Amino acid sequence: DGGITQSPKYLFRKEGQNVTLSCEQNLNHDAMYWYRQDPGQGLRLIYYSQIVNDFQKGDIAEGYSVSREKKESFPLTVTSAQKNPTAFYLCASSITVWEKLFFGSGTQLSVL
Amino acid sequence: EDQVTQSPEALRLQEGESSSLNCSYTVSGLRGLFWYRQDPGKGPEFLFTLYSAGEEKEKERLKATLTKKESFLHITAPKPEDSATYLCAVGVYGSSNTGKLIFGQGTTLQVKP
């Protein structure tokens, strides 16, 4: 079955630590996205990539980094510079921009 | 400024009690309006895309409509399994948000048996 796989489902970060969230898709989609979801708020865009080896900052990119070395993969690193990382992180993909998004099942990141 | 607002924030219905959710938007240019359903602890699931005013789409008990300023998600005779958070998102062009989807904060629907 085609889809988007996020791992891990739960992740805990210690102070000063960088952590990486995995996102893999086998839908052959060009565009991939990372969103952050906080309780009672809508989805906020962290980074997006329209094509391999290219990505752009979203609305809340500070404290995060990404790479897009393969079409299938778009990992997100939450760095120690992100002081409030506790949130539900969602990865998504689409055939191209403006098309409907397909979402993964999310990663809940918490701070120890 | 591009903005998407959903109302109400929360809605409680009795099973069979029909109602509507609202998504109002102010954007430089509309390139599609999307509705998603999200269950707790899961990723959103696509429901509908609407592109132009007057367009309507239906799926089971759900019907989405679009005007130049807002969209409605009508739920007819809801069942408890329709309980979820419903998200609205707008594809934008003509501003610094070109190519992005702007999400509303969602409406959490609870349907009681």
Coordinates of C-alpha atoms in Angstrom, one line a residue:
Chain A
D1 CA 0.0 0.0 0.0
G2 CA 1.2 3.5 -0.8
G3 CA 1.4 6.0 1.9
I4 CA 3.5 8.1 4.2
T5 CA 5.4 6.6 7.2
Q6 CA 6.5 8.7 10.1
S7 CA 8.7 7.4 12.9
P8 CA 8.9 7.2 15.8
K9 CA 5.3 7.7 17.0
Y10 CA 6.5 9.0 20.3
L11 CA 9.9 10.8 21.0
F12 CA 11.4 12.4 24.0
R13 CA 14.1 15.0 23.9
K14 CA 16.5 16.0 26.7
E15 CA 17.6 19.6 27.1
G16 CA 20.4 20.5 24.7
Q17 CA 19.8 17.5 22.5
N18 CA 19.0 17.4 18.7
V19 CA 16.4 14.8 17.6
T20 CA 15.4 13.7 14.1
L21 CA 11.9 12.8 13.0
S22 CA 11.7 10.4 10.0
C23 CA 9.3 10.8 7.1
E24 CA 9.2 8.4 4.1
Q25 CA 6.7 8.3 1.3
N26 CA 6.2 5.8 -1.6
L27 CA 3.6 7.8 -3.4
N28 CA 6.1 9.2 -5.9
H29 CA 5.1 12.7 -4.8
D30 CA 7.3 15.7 -5.6
A31 CA 6.3 17.9 -2.8
M32 CA 6.7 17.2 0.9
Y33 CA 5.9 19.2 4.0
W34 CA 6.4 19.4 7.8
Y35 CA 3.7 20.8 10.0
R36 CA 3.5 21.4 13.7
Q37 CA 0.2 21.1 15.6
D38 CA -0.3 22.4 19.1
P39 CA -3.5 21.9 21.1
G40 CA -6.3 24.2 20.0
Q41 CA -4.3 25.6 17.1
G42 CA -4.3 24.9 13.4
L43 CA -1.4 23.3 11.5
R44 CA 1.6 25.6 11.1
L45 CA 4.1 25.0 8.3
I46 CA 7.7 24.4 9.4
Y47 CA 9.5 23.6 6.1
Y48 CA 8.4 22.4 2.6
S49 CA 10.1 20.9 -0.4
Q50 CA 8.8 21.1 -3.9
I51 CA 11.6 18.9 -5.4
V52 CA 14.6 16.9 -4.5
N53 CA 17.6 18.9 -3.2
D54 CA 15.4 22.0 -2.7
F55 CA 13.4 23.2 0.3
Q56 CA 12.0 26.5 1.7
K57 CA 11.3 27.8 5.2
G58 CA 7.7 27.9 6.3
D59 CA 6.2 30.2 8.9
I60 CA 8.0 28.7 12.0
A61 CA 11.3 27.4 10.7
E62 CA 13.5 28.7 13.6
G63 CA 15.1 25.9 15.6
Y64 CA 14.4 23.3 12.9
S65 CA 16.3 21.9 9.9
V66 CA 15.5 19.6 7.0
S67 CA 17.1 17.8 4.1
R68 CA 15.7 16.4 0.9
E69 CA 18.4 14.2 -0.7
K70 CA 16.0 11.6 -2.0
K71 CA 12.5 12.0 -3.4
E72 CA 11.1 9.5 -0.9
S73 CA 12.6 11.0 2.3
F74 CA 12.2 14.3 4.1
P75 CA 13.6 14.1 7.7
L76 CA 13.1 16.9 10.2
T77 CA 15.7 17.7 12.9
V78 CA 14.5 19.6 16.0
T79 CA 17.6 21.3 17.3
S80 CA 18.5 22.5 20.8
A81 CA 17.7 26.0 19.6
Q82 CA 14.0 25.2 19.5
K83 CA 13.1 26.1 23.1
N84 CA 9.5 24.9 23.0
P85 CA 9.5 21.7 21.0
T86 CA 6.7 19.8 22.6
A87 CA 4.0 19.3 19.9
F88 CA 2.5 16.9 17.4
Y89 CA 4.5 16.8 14.2
L90 CA 2.9 15.9 10.9
C91 CA 4.6 15.1 7.6
A92 CA 2.6 15.4 4.4
S93 CA 3.2 15.0 0.7
S94 CA 1.4 16.0 -2.5
I95 CA 1.8 15.4 -6.2
T96 CA 2.7 19.1 -6.6
V97 CA 2.0 22.2 -4.7
W98 CA -1.7 23.2 -4.3
E99 CA -2.8 19.6 -4.7
K100 CA -4.4 17.7 -1.8
L101 CA -2.1 16.6 1.0
F102 CA -1.6 13.1 2.2
F103 CA -0.6 13.0 5.8
G104 CA 1.4 10.6 7.9
S105 CA 0.2 9.4 11.3
G106 CA 2.3 11.9 13.2
T107 CA 5.1 12.0 15.9
Q108 CA 4.4 13.3 19.4
L109 CA 7.6 15.0 20.7
S110 CA 7.9 15.7 24.4
V111 CA 10.6 17.2 26.5
L112 CA 12.1 15.3 29.4
Chain B
E1 CA -2.9 39.2 5.3
D2 CA -4.0 35.7 4.4
Q3 CA -6.3 34.3 7.0
V4 CA -8.6 31.3 7.5
T5 CA -11.0 31.2 10.4
Q6 CA -13.2 28.2 11.4
S7 CA -16.4 28.4 13.6
P8 CA -17.5 27.2 16.0
E9 CA -14.4 25.9 17.8
A10 CA -16.4 23.0 19.2
L11 CA -19.8 21.6 18.4
R12 CA -21.9 19.0 20.3
L13 CA -24.8 17.3 18.4
Q14 CA -27.2 14.6 19.2
E15 CA -27.2 11.7 16.8
G16 CA -29.4 12.6 13.8
E17 CA -29.2 16.4 14.5
S18 CA -28.0 18.1 11.3
S19 CA -25.7 21.1 11.4
S20 CA -23.0 23.1 9.5
L21 CA -19.4 24.0 10.1
N22 CA -18.1 27.3 8.8
C23 CA -14.7 28.2 7.2
S24 CA -14.3 31.8 6.3
Y25 CA -11.2 33.0 4.4
T26 CA -9.5 36.3 3.4
V27 CA -6.7 35.6 1.0
S28 CA -5.0 37.4 -1.9
G29 CA -5.9 34.6 -4.3
L30 CA -7.7 31.3 -3.8
R31 CA -6.2 28.2 -5.4
G32 CA -8.5 25.6 -3.9
L33 CA -10.2 25.0 -0.5
F34 CA -9.6 21.7 1.2
W35 CA -11.5 19.9 4.0
Y36 CA -9.9 17.3 6.2
R37 CA -11.0 15.1 9.0
Q38 CA -8.6 14.4 11.9
D39 CA -9.1 11.8 14.6
P40 CA -7.3 12.2 18.0
G41 CA -3.6 11.3 17.7
K42 CA -3.7 10.7 14.0
G43 CA -2.9 12.6 10.8
P44 CA -5.7 14.4 8.9
E45 CA -7.6 12.5 6.3
F46 CA -8.6 14.3 3.0
L47 CA -12.3 14.8 2.4
F48 CA -12.9 17.4 -0.3
T49 CA -11.4 20.0 -2.6
L50 CA -13.5 22.9 -3.9
Y51 CA -12.1 25.3 -6.5
S52 CA -14.8 27.9 -7.5
A53 CA -17.8 29.6 -5.9
G54 CA -20.9 27.6 -6.3
E55 CA -19.2 24.3 -6.3
E56 CA -20.5 21.5 -4.1
K57 CA -19.1 18.0 -3.2
E58 CA -20.8 15.2 -1.3
K59 CA -19.6 12.1 0.5
E60 CA -22.0 10.0 2.6
R61 CA -23.4 12.4 5.3
L62 CA -21.1 15.3 4.4
K63 CA -21.6 18.0 1.9
A64 CA -19.2 20.9 1.3
T65 CA -20.1 24.2 -0.4
L66 CA -18.0 27.2 -1.4
T67 CA -18.8 30.9 -1.8
K68 CA -16.4 33.8 -2.5
K69 CA -15.8 34.3 1.2
E70 CA -16.5 31.1 3.0
S71 CA -17.1 27.4 2.8
F72 CA -19.6 25.2 4.7
L73 CA -19.4 21.6 5.7
H74 CA -22.9 20.4 6.2
I75 CA -23.4 17.2 8.2
T76 CA -26.8 15.5 7.7
A77 CA -28.1 13.1 10.4
P78 CA -24.7 12.6 12.0
K79 CA -23.6 9.4 13.7
P80 CA -21.2 9.0 16.7
E81 CA -18.5 7.9 14.3
D82 CA -18.6 11.3 12.7
S83 CA -17.0 12.7 15.9
A84 CA -13.6 14.2 14.9
T85 CA -11.9 17.5 14.3
Y86 CA -12.6 19.0 10.9
L87 CA -9.9 21.2 9.4
C88 CA -10.2 23.7 6.6
A89 CA -7.3 24.8 4.5
V90 CA -6.9 27.3 1.6
G91 CA -4.3 27.2 -1.2
V92 CA -3.0 30.7 -1.7
Y93 CA -1.4 32.6 -4.6
G94 CA -0.5 36.2 -5.2
S95 CA 1.2 36.8 -1.8
S96 CA 4.2 35.7 0.2
N97 CA 2.1 32.6 1.0
T98 CA 2.0 31.5 -2.7
G99 CA 2.1 27.7 -3.0
K100 CA 1.2 27.2 0.7
L101 CA -1.9 25.9 2.4
I102 CA -3.2 28.1 5.2
F103 CA -5.1 26.0 7.8
G104 CA -7.9 27.1 10.1
Q105 CA -7.7 26.1 13.8
G106 CA -10.4 23.4 13.3
T107 CA -13.8 22.5 14.6
T108 CA -14.1 19.7 17.1
L109 CA -17.4 17.8 16.6
Q110 CA -18.8 15.5 19.1
V111 CA -21.9 13.4 18.2
K112 CA -23.7 11.8 21.1
P113 CA -25.9 8.7 20.7

